[in-house]
Amino acid sequence: MLIRAAQLDDLEAIFEIESLDFTLEEAASKETLSKRIQNFSSHFLVLEQEGTILGYVNGACCFQRNLEDWMYSMEQEEKDANHFMVFGLAIHPDFQRKGYGSLLMNELQNRLRQESVEEIVLTCKTSRIPFYRTLGFLDEGLSSSTHGNVIWHQMRKHV
């Protein structure tokens, strides 16, 4: 297993996983994912095994404390910001429930800790709250997000 920064060559595999894990309304477009790979390369991590992308996590540093819908189309990170907004964590359905999401989130946290990031913030569906709790995230209740016409919870973890 290898966790590394995503490259544009990974875009097709990443987009396939995005399309399998999220509804059409929730999923990022191929163009958006491409921009994230290019603009947030150090914060777009993939989990690879023998040349196959099993999953990924991506996001950006920001000075704001809460994840808001406009951030999903950010073009650049805010340098030296102390909050990290997770835009997406996805594992290919064939490889789910094997601990790979936890591996990616733990590696992301380790990298962010070295950058002096103080908090990781994300939104998730109610069904995902137990997973993120096992990683130490606290549920702050309903988010103001209307992304994909879904009800989201905001979760936060101190790094």
JSON list of C-alpha atoms in Angstrom, two decimals, residues 4-7 14 32-34 36-38 40-46 56-59 84 108:
[
{"chain": "A", "resi": 4, "resn": "ARG", "atom": "CA", "xyz": [0.85, 9.57, -2.18]},
{"chain": "A", "resi": 5, "resn": "ALA", "atom": "CA", "xyz": [-0.14, 12.89, -3.71]},
{"chain": "A", "resi": 6, "resn": "ALA", "atom": "CA", "xyz": [-2.60, 12.53, -6.57]},
{"chain": "A", "resi": 7, "resn": "GLN", "atom": "CA", "xyz": [-1.41, 13.22, -10.10]},
{"chain": "A", "resi": 14, "resn": "ILE", "atom": "CA", "xyz": [-10.49, 9.16, -9.03]},
{"chain": "A", "resi": 32, "resn": "THR", "atom": "CA", "xyz": [-13.36, 20.13, -10.42]},
{"chain": "A", "resi": 33, "resn": "LEU", "atom": "CA", "xyz": [-11.33, 17.07, -9.42]},
{"chain": "A", "resi": 34, "resn": "SER", "atom": "CA", "xyz": [-8.69, 17.98, -12.00]},
{"chain": "A", "resi": 36, "resn": "ARG", "atom": "CA", "xyz": [-8.13, 20.12, -7.04]},
{"chain": "A", "resi": 37, "resn": "ILE", "atom": "CA", "xyz": [-5.32, 17.76, -8.08]},
{"chain": "A", "resi": 38, "resn": "GLN", "atom": "CA", "xyz": [-3.48, 20.67, -9.68]},
{"chain": "A", "resi": 40, "resn": "PHE", "atom": "CA", "xyz": [-4.18, 21.31, -3.81]},
{"chain": "A", "resi": 41, "resn": "SER", "atom": "CA", "xyz": [-1.66, 18.64, -4.77]},
{"chain": "A", "resi": 42, "resn": "SER", "atom": "CA", "xyz": [-0.18, 18.24, -1.29]},
{"chain": "A", "resi": 43, "resn": "HIS", "atom": "CA", "xyz": [-3.69, 17.81, 0.16]},
{"chain": "A", "resi": 44, "resn": "PHE", "atom": "CA", "xyz": [-5.10, 15.42, -2.43]},
{"chain": "A", "resi": 45, "resn": "LEU", "atom": "CA", "xyz": [-3.96, 11.97, -1.37]},
{"chain": "A", "resi": 46, "resn": "VAL", "atom": "CA", "xyz": [-4.60, 8.64, -3.05]},
{"chain": "A", "resi": 56, "resn": "TYR", "atom": "CA", "xyz": [-8.64, 9.19, -2.00]},
{"chain": "A", "resi": 57, "resn": "VAL", "atom": "CA", "xyz": [-9.13, 12.15, 0.32]},
{"chain": "A", "resi": 58, "resn": "ASN", "atom": "CA", "xyz": [-8.89, 15.80, -0.63]},
{"chain": "A", "resi": 59, "resn": "GLY", "atom": "CA", "xyz": [-9.46, 19.26, 0.77]},
{"chain": "A", "resi": 84, "resn": "PHE", "atom": "CA", "xyz": [-8.50, 22.17, 6.91]},
{"chain": "A", "resi": 108, "resn": "LEU", "atom": "CA", "xyz": [-3.86, 13.31, 6.17]}
]
